[in-house]
């Protein structure tokens, strides 16, 4: 629902893109929300250490195939090598114990989330081909906003949400709002990256977030273990450093 705040950028270039582009924009935003829903269902059925590598690995592959078919993106040999290194690095750095042990339903929802994300990102790229950046961004945010109402149709869902809203504390509520603000900034920057460059490579570069995630969790484990604890045994460190090296090599190839 917070996606509607994307309309604040309307004065910077919102245009009516035509019926077809309007529909593509809304569908793109809605598919992203449905991808999040599938991701959370998968996380409910399995551990994050098992789900995240699957989604993180399949999403770039989904984007690369769909961008090839729908957008006509073609990568040169250096870009293909960089793409593979970035994806492999992102998968390796997010792997945890027992990653491959996952119930079929959880695996299906994780792959479904990756496909929905891939289709959403590819459609966003199509939107930006035919629309100014802020116009495309606003319309896709409206799509996510409208799709959110579909999740409120079940009565038990509405009751559960309202119950949590009434019981949440001020501190937790403030953290939630701040988190949504950061999510909005991330969405803006990520969409602008899609607008500027290859949707395939930009999505593959998201593997870099796992490097920062590892660094932040390592720092919290060291100085605030009560908040978050990360297992930092020698094998884990070797795995993370190897994955970081792959990502760094991928970066290097992109600037070859």
Coordinates of C-alpha atoms in Angstrom, one line a residue:
X1 CA 0.0 0.0 0.0
X2 CA 2.9 2.3 0.7
X3 CA 3.7 2.1 -3.0
X4 CA 1.2 4.8 -3.7
X5 CA 3.6 7.4 -2.3
X6 CA 5.4 7.0 -5.6
X7 CA 2.9 9.5 -7.0
X8 CA 4.9 12.3 -5.3
X9 CA 7.2 12.1 -8.4
X10 CA 4.2 12.7 -10.8
X11 CA 5.1 16.4 -11.2
X12 CA 8.5 15.4 -12.6
X13 CA 7.2 13.9 -15.8
X14 CA 4.0 11.9 -15.5
X15 CA 2.4 11.4 -18.9
X16 CA -0.5 9.3 -20.2
X17 CA 1.4 6.5 -22.1
X18 CA -1.5 5.0 -23.9
X19 CA -3.8 2.2 -23.0
X20 CA -1.3 -0.6 -23.8
X21 CA 1.6 0.9 -21.9
X22 CA -0.6 1.8 -19.0
X23 CA -1.7 -1.9 -18.8
X24 CA 1.9 -3.1 -19.0
X25 CA 2.9 -0.7 -16.2
X26 CA 0.2 -1.8 -13.9
X27 CA 0.9 -5.5 -14.6
X28 CA 4.6 -5.0 -13.9
X29 CA 3.9 -3.5 -10.5
X30 CA 1.4 -6.1 -9.7
X31 CA 3.7 -9.0 -10.6
X32 CA 6.4 -7.6 -8.3
X33 CA 3.9 -7.7 -5.4
X34 CA 2.8 -11.3 -6.3
X35 CA 6.5 -12.2 -6.4
X36 CA 6.9 -10.9 -2.9
X37 CA 3.9 -12.9 -1.8
X38 CA 5.3 -16.1 -3.3
X39 CA 8.7 -15.4 -1.6
X40 CA 7.1 -15.0 1.8
X41 CA 5.1 -18.2 1.3
X42 CA 8.3 -20.0 0.5
X43 CA 10.0 -18.4 3.5
X44 CA 7.2 -19.6 5.7
X45 CA 7.6 -23.2 4.4
X46 CA 11.4 -23.2 4.6
X47 CA 14.4 -21.6 6.1
X48 CA 15.8 -18.3 4.6
X49 CA 19.2 -20.0 4.1
X50 CA 17.5 -22.4 1.7
X51 CA 15.0 -20.1 0.0
X52 CA 17.2 -17.0 -0.7
X53 CA 19.9 -18.8 -2.8
X54 CA 17.2 -20.3 -4.9
X55 CA 15.4 -17.0 -5.5
X56 CA 18.7 -15.2 -5.9
X57 CA 19.9 -17.7 -8.5
X58 CA 16.8 -18.2 -10.5
X59 CA 15.7 -14.6 -10.7
X60 CA 18.7 -13.4 -12.9
X61 CA 18.3 -16.5 -15.1
X62 CA 14.6 -15.7 -15.5
X63 CA 15.4 -12.0 -16.3
X64 CA 18.1 -13.0 -18.8
X65 CA 15.8 -15.3 -20.7
X66 CA 12.8 -13.0 -20.7
X67 CA 14.9 -10.0 -21.6
X68 CA 16.3 -11.9 -24.5
X69 CA 12.8 -12.9 -25.8
X70 CA 10.8 -9.8 -25.0
X71 CA 13.3 -6.9 -25.1
X72 CA 15.9 -8.3 -27.5
X73 CA 18.8 -7.8 -25.1
X74 CA 22.1 -9.3 -26.3
X75 CA 25.2 -9.5 -24.2
X76 CA 28.8 -9.7 -25.5
X77 CA 31.2 -12.3 -24.3
X78 CA 32.6 -10.2 -21.4
X79 CA 29.1 -9.3 -20.2
X80 CA 28.0 -13.0 -20.3
X81 CA 31.1 -14.0 -18.3
X82 CA 30.4 -11.1 -15.8
X83 CA 26.8 -12.2 -15.5
X84 CA 27.7 -15.8 -14.7
X85 CA 30.3 -14.7 -12.1
X86 CA 27.9 -12.3 -10.4
X87 CA 25.1 -14.8 -10.3
X88 CA 27.3 -17.6 -9.0
X89 CA 28.9 -15.3 -6.4
X90 CA 25.5 -14.2 -5.2
X91 CA 24.3 -17.8 -4.8
X92 CA 27.5 -19.0 -3.1
X93 CA 27.5 -16.1 -0.6
X94 CA 23.9 -16.7 0.4
X95 CA 24.2 -20.5 0.8
X96 CA 23.7 -21.9 4.2
X97 CA 23.7 -25.4 5.8
X98 CA 21.1 -27.7 4.3
X99 CA 20.3 -25.3 1.5
X100 CA 19.4 -28.1 -0.9
X101 CA 17.0 -29.8 1.6
X102 CA 13.7 -28.2 0.8
X103 CA 10.2 -29.4 0.6
X104 CA 8.7 -29.6 -2.9
X105 CA 6.1 -26.9 -2.1
X106 CA 8.7 -24.5 -0.7
X107 CA 10.9 -25.1 -3.8
X108 CA 7.9 -24.5 -6.1
X109 CA 7.1 -21.2 -4.4
X110 CA 10.7 -20.1 -4.5
X111 CA 11.0 -20.7 -8.2
X112 CA 7.6 -19.1 -8.8
X113 CA 8.8 -16.0 -6.9
X114 CA 11.9 -15.9 -9.1
X115 CA 9.8 -16.1 -12.3
X116 CA 7.4 -13.4 -11.2
X117 CA 10.3 -11.1 -10.3
X118 CA 11.9 -11.8 -13.6
X119 CA 8.8 -11.0 -15.6
X120 CA 8.1 -7.9 -13.5
X121 CA 11.7 -6.5 -14.1
X122 CA 11.5 -7.3 -17.8
X123 CA 8.2 -5.5 -18.2
X124 CA 9.6 -2.5 -16.3
X125 CA 12.4 -2.3 -18.8
X126 CA 9.8 -2.4 -21.6
X127 CA 8.0 0.4 -19.8
X128 CA 11.1 2.5 -19.7
X129 CA 11.8 2.0 -23.4
X130 CA 8.5 3.8 -24.2
X131 CA 8.0 6.2 -21.2
X132 CA 10.0 8.8 -19.3
X133 CA 11.5 7.5 -16.1
X134 CA 9.3 9.1 -13.6
X135 CA 6.2 8.4 -15.6
X136 CA 7.0 4.7 -15.8
X137 CA 8.0 4.6 -12.1
X138 CA 4.8 6.2 -10.9
X139 CA 2.5 3.9 -13.0
X140 CA 4.3 0.7 -11.9
X141 CA 3.9 1.9 -8.2
X142 CA 0.2 2.4 -8.8
X143 CA 0.1 -1.2 -10.1
X144 CA 1.6 -2.5 -6.9
X145 CA -0.7 -0.4 -4.8
X146 CA -3.9 -1.7 -6.6
X147 CA -2.7 -5.3 -6.4
X148 CA -2.2 -5.0 -2.7
X149 CA -6.0 -4.7 -2.3
X150 CA -6.3 -8.2 -3.6
X151 CA -4.5 -9.5 -0.5
X152 CA -7.1 -7.8 1.7
X153 CA -10.0 -9.7 0.2
X154 CA -9.9 -12.6 2.7
X155 CA -11.6 -11.5 5.9
X156 CA -9.2 -13.4 8.1
X157 CA -6.3 -11.5 6.5
X158 CA -7.9 -8.1 7.3
X159 CA -8.5 -9.2 10.9
X160 CA -4.9 -10.4 11.4
X161 CA -3.5 -7.1 10.0
X162 CA -5.8 -4.9 12.1
X163 CA -5.0 -6.9 15.2
X164 CA -1.2 -6.4 14.7
X165 CA -1.7 -2.7 13.9
X166 CA -3.4 -2.2 17.3
X167 CA -0.8 -4.1 19.3
X168 CA 2.4 -2.9 17.6
X169 CA 4.5 -0.5 19.8
X170 CA 5.7 2.9 18.8
X171 CA 9.3 1.8 18.4
X172 CA 8.4 -1.2 16.2
X173 CA 6.0 0.9 14.2
X174 CA 8.8 3.5 13.7
X175 CA 11.2 0.8 12.5
X176 CA 8.6 -0.5 10.1
X177 CA 7.9 2.9 8.6
X178 CA 11.7 3.5 8.3
X179 CA 12.1 0.1 6.6
X180 CA 9.4 1.0 4.1
X181 CA 11.1 4.3 3.4
X182 CA 14.3 2.5 2.7
X183 CA 12.4 0.1 0.5
X184 CA 11.0 3.0 -1.5
X185 CA 14.5 4.5 -2.0
X186 CA 15.8 1.1 -3.1
X187 CA 12.9 0.7 -5.6
X188 CA 13.6 4.2 -7.0
X189 CA 17.3 3.5 -7.5
X190 CA 16.8 0.0 -8.9
X191 CA 14.3 1.2 -11.4
X192 CA 16.6 4.0 -12.5
X193 CA 19.3 1.5 -13.0
X194 CA 16.9 -0.5 -15.2
X195 CA 16.1 2.7 -17.1
X196 CA 19.8 3.4 -17.8
X197 CA 21.2 0.0 -18.6
X198 CA 20.7 -3.7 -19.2
X199 CA 18.0 -5.2 -17.0
X200 CA 19.9 -8.5 -17.2
X201 CA 23.2 -7.1 -15.8
X202 CA 21.5 -4.8 -13.3
X203 CA 19.6 -7.7 -11.8
X204 CA 22.7 -9.8 -11.7
X205 CA 24.5 -7.0 -9.8
X206 CA 22.0 -7.3 -7.0
X207 CA 24.1 -10.2 -5.8
X208 CA 26.3 -7.5 -4.4
X209 CA 23.7 -6.9 -1.7
X210 CA 24.6 -10.3 -0.2
X211 CA 28.2 -9.0 0.3
X212 CA 26.9 -6.1 2.4
X213 CA 24.4 -8.3 4.1
X214 CA 27.3 -10.6 5.2
X215 CA 29.3 -7.6 6.4
X216 CA 26.5 -6.1 8.4
X217 CA 25.5 -9.4 10.0
X218 CA 29.2 -10.1 10.8
X219 CA 29.5 -6.8 12.5
X220 CA 26.3 -7.3 14.5
X221 CA 27.5 -10.8 15.5
X222 CA 30.7 -9.4 16.7
X223 CA 29.4 -6.4 18.6
X224 CA 25.6 -7.1 19.2
X225 CA 25.2 -10.9 19.2
X226 CA 21.8 -10.6 21.0
X227 CA 20.4 -8.8 18.0
X228 CA 21.7 -11.1 15.3
X229 CA 24.1 -14.0 15.3
X230 CA 26.0 -15.2 12.2
X231 CA 28.0 -18.4 12.2
X232 CA 31.5 -17.3 11.4
X233 CA 33.5 -20.5 11.3
X234 CA 36.5 -20.9 9.0
X235 CA 34.6 -22.8 6.3
X236 CA 31.9 -20.1 6.3
X237 CA 34.4 -17.3 6.0
X238 CA 36.2 -19.2 3.1
X239 CA 32.9 -19.6 1.3
X240 CA 31.9 -16.0 1.7
X241 CA 35.3 -14.7 0.7
X242 CA 35.3 -17.0 -2.4
X243 CA 31.9 -15.7 -3.3
X244 CA 33.0 -12.1 -2.9
X245 CA 36.0 -12.8 -5.2
X246 CA 33.6 -14.1 -7.9
X247 CA 31.5 -10.9 -7.6
X248 CA 34.5 -8.7 -7.7
X249 CA 35.7 -10.5 -10.9
X250 CA 32.3 -10.0 -12.4
X251 CA 32.5 -6.3 -11.6
X252 CA 35.9 -6.2 -13.2
X253 CA 34.7 -7.8 -16.4
X254 CA 31.8 -5.3 -16.7
X255 CA 34.3 -2.5 -16.9
X256 CA 36.7 -4.3 -19.2

